[in-house]
PDB file of C-alpha atoms in Angstrom:
ATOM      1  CA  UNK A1390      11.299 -51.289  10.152  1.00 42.00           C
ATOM      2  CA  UNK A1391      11.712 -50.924   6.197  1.00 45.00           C
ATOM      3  CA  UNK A1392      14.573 -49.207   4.948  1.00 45.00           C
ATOM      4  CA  UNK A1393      12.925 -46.198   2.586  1.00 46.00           C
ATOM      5  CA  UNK A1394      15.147 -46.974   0.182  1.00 45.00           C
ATOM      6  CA  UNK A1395      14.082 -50.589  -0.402  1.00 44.00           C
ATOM      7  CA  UNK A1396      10.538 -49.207  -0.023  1.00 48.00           C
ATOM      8  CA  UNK A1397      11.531 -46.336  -2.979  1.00 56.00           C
ATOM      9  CA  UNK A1398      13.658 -49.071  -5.535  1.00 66.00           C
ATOM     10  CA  UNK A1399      12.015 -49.985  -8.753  1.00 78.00           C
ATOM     11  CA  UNK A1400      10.930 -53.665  -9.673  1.00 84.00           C
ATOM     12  CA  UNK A1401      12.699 -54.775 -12.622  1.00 91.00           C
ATOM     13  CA  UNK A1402       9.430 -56.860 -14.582  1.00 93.00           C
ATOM     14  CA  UNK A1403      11.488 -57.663 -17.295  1.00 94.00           C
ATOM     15  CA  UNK A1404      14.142 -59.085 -15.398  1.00 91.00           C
ATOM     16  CA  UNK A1405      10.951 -60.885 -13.363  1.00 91.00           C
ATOM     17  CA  UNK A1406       9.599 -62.380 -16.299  1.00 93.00           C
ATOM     18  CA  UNK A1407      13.327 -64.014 -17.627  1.00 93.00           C
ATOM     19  CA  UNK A1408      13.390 -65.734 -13.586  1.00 89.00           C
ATOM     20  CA  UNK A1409       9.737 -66.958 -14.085  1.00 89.00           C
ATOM     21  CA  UNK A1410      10.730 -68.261 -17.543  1.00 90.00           C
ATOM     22  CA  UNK A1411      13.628 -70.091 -16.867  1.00 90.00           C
ATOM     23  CA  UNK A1412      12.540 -70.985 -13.443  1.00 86.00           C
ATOM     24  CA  UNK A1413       9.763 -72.917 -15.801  1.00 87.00           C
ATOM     25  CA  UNK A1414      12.183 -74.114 -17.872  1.00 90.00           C
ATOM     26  CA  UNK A1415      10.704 -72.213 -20.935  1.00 91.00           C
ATOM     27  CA  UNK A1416      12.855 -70.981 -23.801  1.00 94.00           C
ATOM     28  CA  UNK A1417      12.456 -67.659 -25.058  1.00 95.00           C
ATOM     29  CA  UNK A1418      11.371 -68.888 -28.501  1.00 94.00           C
ATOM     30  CA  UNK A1419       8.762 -70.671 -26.810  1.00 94.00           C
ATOM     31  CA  UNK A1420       7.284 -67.778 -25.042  1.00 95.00           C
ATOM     32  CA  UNK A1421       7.402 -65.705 -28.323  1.00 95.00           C
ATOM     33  CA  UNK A1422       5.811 -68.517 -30.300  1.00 94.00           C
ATOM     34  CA  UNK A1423       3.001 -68.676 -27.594  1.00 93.00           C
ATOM     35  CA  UNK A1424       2.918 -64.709 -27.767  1.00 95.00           C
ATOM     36  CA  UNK A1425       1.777 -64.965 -31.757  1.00 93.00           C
ATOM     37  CA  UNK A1426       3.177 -64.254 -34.793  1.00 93.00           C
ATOM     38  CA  UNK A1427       4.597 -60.805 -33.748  1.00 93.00           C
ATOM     39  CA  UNK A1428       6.655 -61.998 -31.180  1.00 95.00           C
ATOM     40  CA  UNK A1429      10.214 -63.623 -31.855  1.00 96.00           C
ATOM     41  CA  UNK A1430      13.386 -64.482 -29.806  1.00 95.00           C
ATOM     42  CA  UNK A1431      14.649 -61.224 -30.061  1.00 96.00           C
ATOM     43  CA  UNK A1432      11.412 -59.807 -29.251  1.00 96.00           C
ATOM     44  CA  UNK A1433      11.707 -61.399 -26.095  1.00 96.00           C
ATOM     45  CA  UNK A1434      15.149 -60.936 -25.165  1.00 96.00           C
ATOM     46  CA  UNK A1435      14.154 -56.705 -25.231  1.00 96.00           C
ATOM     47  CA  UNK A1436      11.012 -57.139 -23.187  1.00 96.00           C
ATOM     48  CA  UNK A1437      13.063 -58.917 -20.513  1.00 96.00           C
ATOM     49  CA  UNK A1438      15.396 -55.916 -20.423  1.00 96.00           C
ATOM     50  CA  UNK A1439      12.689 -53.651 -19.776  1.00 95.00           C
ATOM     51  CA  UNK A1440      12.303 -52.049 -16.144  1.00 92.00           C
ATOM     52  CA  UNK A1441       8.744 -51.767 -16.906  1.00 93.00           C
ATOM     53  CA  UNK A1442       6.165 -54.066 -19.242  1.00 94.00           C
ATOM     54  CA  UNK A1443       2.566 -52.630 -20.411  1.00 95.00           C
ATOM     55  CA  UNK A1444       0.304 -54.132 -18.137  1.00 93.00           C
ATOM     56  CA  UNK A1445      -1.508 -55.558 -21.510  1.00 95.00           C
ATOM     57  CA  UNK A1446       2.276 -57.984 -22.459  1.00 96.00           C
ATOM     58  CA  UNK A1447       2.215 -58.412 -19.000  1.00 95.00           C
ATOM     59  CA  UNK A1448      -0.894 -60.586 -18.198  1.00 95.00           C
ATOM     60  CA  UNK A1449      -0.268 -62.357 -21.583  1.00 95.00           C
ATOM     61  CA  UNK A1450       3.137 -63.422 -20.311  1.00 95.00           C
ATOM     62  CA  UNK A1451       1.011 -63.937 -16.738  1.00 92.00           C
ATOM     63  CA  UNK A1452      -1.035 -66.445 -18.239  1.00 93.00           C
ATOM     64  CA  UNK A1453       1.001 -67.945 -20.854  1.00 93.00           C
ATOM     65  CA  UNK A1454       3.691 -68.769 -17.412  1.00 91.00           C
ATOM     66  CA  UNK A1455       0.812 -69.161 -15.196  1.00 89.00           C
ATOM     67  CA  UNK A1456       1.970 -67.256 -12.462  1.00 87.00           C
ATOM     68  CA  UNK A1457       0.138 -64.429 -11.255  1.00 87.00           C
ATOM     69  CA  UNK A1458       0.286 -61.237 -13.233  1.00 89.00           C
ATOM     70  CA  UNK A1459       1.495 -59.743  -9.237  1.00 87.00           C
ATOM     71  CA  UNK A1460       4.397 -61.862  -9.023  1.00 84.00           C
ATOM     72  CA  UNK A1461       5.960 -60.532 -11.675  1.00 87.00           C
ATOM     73  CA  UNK A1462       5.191 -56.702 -11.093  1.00 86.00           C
ATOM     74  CA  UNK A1463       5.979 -57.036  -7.256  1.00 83.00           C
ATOM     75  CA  UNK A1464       9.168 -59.996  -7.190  1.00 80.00           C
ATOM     76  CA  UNK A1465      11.690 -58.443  -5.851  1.00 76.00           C
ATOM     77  CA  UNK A1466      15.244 -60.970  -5.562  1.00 71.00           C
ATOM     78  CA  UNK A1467      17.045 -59.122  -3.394  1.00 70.00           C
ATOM     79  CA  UNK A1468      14.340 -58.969  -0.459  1.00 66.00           C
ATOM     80  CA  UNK A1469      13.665 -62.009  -0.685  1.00 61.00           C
ATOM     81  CA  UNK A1470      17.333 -62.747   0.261  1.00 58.00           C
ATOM     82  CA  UNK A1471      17.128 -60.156   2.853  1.00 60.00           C
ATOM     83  CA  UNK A1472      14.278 -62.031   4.810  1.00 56.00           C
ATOM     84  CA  UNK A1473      15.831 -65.567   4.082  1.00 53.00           C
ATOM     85  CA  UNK A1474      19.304 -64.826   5.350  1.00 60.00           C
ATOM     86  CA  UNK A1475      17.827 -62.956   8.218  1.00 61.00           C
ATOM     87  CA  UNK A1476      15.351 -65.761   8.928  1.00 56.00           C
ATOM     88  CA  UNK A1477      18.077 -68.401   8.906  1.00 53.00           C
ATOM     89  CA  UNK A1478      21.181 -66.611  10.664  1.00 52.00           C
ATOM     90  CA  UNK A1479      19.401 -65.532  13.639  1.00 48.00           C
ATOM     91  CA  UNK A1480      20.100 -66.735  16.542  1.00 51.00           C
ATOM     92  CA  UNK A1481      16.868 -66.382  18.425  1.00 50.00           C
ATOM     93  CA  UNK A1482      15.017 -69.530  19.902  1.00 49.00           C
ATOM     94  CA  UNK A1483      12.049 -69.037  18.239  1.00 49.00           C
ATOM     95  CA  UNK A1484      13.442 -68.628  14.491  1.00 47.00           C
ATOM     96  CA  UNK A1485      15.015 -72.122  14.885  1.00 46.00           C
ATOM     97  CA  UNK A1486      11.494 -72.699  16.289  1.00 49.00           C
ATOM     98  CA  UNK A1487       9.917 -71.757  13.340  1.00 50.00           C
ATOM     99  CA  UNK A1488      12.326 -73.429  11.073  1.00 52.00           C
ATOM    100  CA  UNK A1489      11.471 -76.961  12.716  1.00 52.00           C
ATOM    101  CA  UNK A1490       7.948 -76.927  12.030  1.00 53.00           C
ATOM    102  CA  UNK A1491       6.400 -79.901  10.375  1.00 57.00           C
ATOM    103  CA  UNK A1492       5.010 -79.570   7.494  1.00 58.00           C
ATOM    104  CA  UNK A1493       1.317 -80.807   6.597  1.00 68.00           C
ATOM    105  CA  UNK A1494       2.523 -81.596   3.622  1.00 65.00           C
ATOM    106  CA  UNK A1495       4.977 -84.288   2.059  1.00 72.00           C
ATOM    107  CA  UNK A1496       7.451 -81.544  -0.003  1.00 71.00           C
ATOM    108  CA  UNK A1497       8.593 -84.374  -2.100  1.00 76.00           C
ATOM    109  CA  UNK A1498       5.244 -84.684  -3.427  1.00 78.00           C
ATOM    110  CA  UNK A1499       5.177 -80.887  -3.845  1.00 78.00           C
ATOM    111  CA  UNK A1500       8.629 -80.858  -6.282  1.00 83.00           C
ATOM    112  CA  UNK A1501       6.867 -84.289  -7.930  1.00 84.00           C
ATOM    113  CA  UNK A1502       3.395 -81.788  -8.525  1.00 85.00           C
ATOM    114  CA  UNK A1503       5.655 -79.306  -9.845  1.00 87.00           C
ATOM    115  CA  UNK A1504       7.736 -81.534 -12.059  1.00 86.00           C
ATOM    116  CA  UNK A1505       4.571 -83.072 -13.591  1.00 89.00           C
ATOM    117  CA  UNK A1506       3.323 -79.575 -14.212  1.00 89.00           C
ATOM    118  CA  UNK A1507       6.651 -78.381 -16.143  1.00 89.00           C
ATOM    119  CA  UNK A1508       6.595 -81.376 -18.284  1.00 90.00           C
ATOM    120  CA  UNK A1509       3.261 -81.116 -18.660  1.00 91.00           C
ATOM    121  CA  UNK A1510       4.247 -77.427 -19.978  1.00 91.00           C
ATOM    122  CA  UNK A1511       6.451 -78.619 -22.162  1.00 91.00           C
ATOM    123  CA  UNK A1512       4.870 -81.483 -23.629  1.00 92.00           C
ATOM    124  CA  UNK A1513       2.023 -78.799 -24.607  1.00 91.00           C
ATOM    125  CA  UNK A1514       4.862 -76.661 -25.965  1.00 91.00           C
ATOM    126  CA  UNK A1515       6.330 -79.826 -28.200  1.00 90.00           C
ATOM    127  CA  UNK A1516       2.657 -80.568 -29.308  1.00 91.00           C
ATOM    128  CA  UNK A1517       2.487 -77.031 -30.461  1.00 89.00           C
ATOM    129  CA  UNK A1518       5.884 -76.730 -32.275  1.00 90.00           C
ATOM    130  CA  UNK A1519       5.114 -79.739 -34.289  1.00 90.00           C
ATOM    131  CA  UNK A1520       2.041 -78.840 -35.269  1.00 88.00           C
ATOM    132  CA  UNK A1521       3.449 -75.350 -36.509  1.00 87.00           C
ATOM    133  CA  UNK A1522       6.457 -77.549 -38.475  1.00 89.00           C
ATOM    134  CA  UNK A1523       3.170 -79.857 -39.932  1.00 90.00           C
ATOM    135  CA  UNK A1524       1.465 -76.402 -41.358  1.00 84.00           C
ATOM    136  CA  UNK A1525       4.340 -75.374 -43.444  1.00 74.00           C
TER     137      UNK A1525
END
């Protein structure tokens, strides 16, 4: 059963979007720079304060951290805990069931797919930066 209360608390988006971002490594210059010429650090660092983003910023941020547009209106840290540390301290047979389940999957070639995709990221962010030093 859900508590009402966690069912009533607000997402913090802006907070959502500064995990997603440095989860990807990203700097907030970076994002602003991809954002256009209206955007700057600054900019940033108030949007990520923001309990609630315009659906508009939102998907640009979305698709400029290619996550999904949901993740960052619906993350919410502490459940996440909640269900981990009530996952992992039970002491029913069938959690530590669950939690020996092979994979289908090698995970070390999942973190490798996901550390070719942030440097991949970043390269495209360095290709962009210089160009934008080459212009002026």
């Amino acid at each position: 059963m859900i508590d009402t209360a966690m069912q009533n608390k607000k997402i913090h988006q802006g907070r959502n979007i500064k995990r997603f971002r440095e989860m990807l490594g990203i700097k907030q210059e970076a994002l602003a720079f991809e954002l256009g010429d209206d955007w700057n650090q600054k900019k940033i660092s108030l949007l990520e304060q923001k309990e609630t983003v315009e659906s508009d910023i939102l998907a640009q941020v979305a698709r400029i951290l290619k996550v999904p547009a949901e993740a960052i209106e619906n993350f919410d840290e502490e459940q996440a805990v909640n269900i981990i540390s009530n996952t992992f301290t039970s002491n029913d047979a069938s959690t530590l069931n669950a939690v020996n389940i092979q994979p289908t999957f090698n995970p070390l070639d999942k973190i490798v797919e996901l550390y070719e995709r942030m440097l991949k990221q970043q390269q495209e962010i360095i290709d962009k930066l210089e160009k934008l030093i080459q212009n002026k």
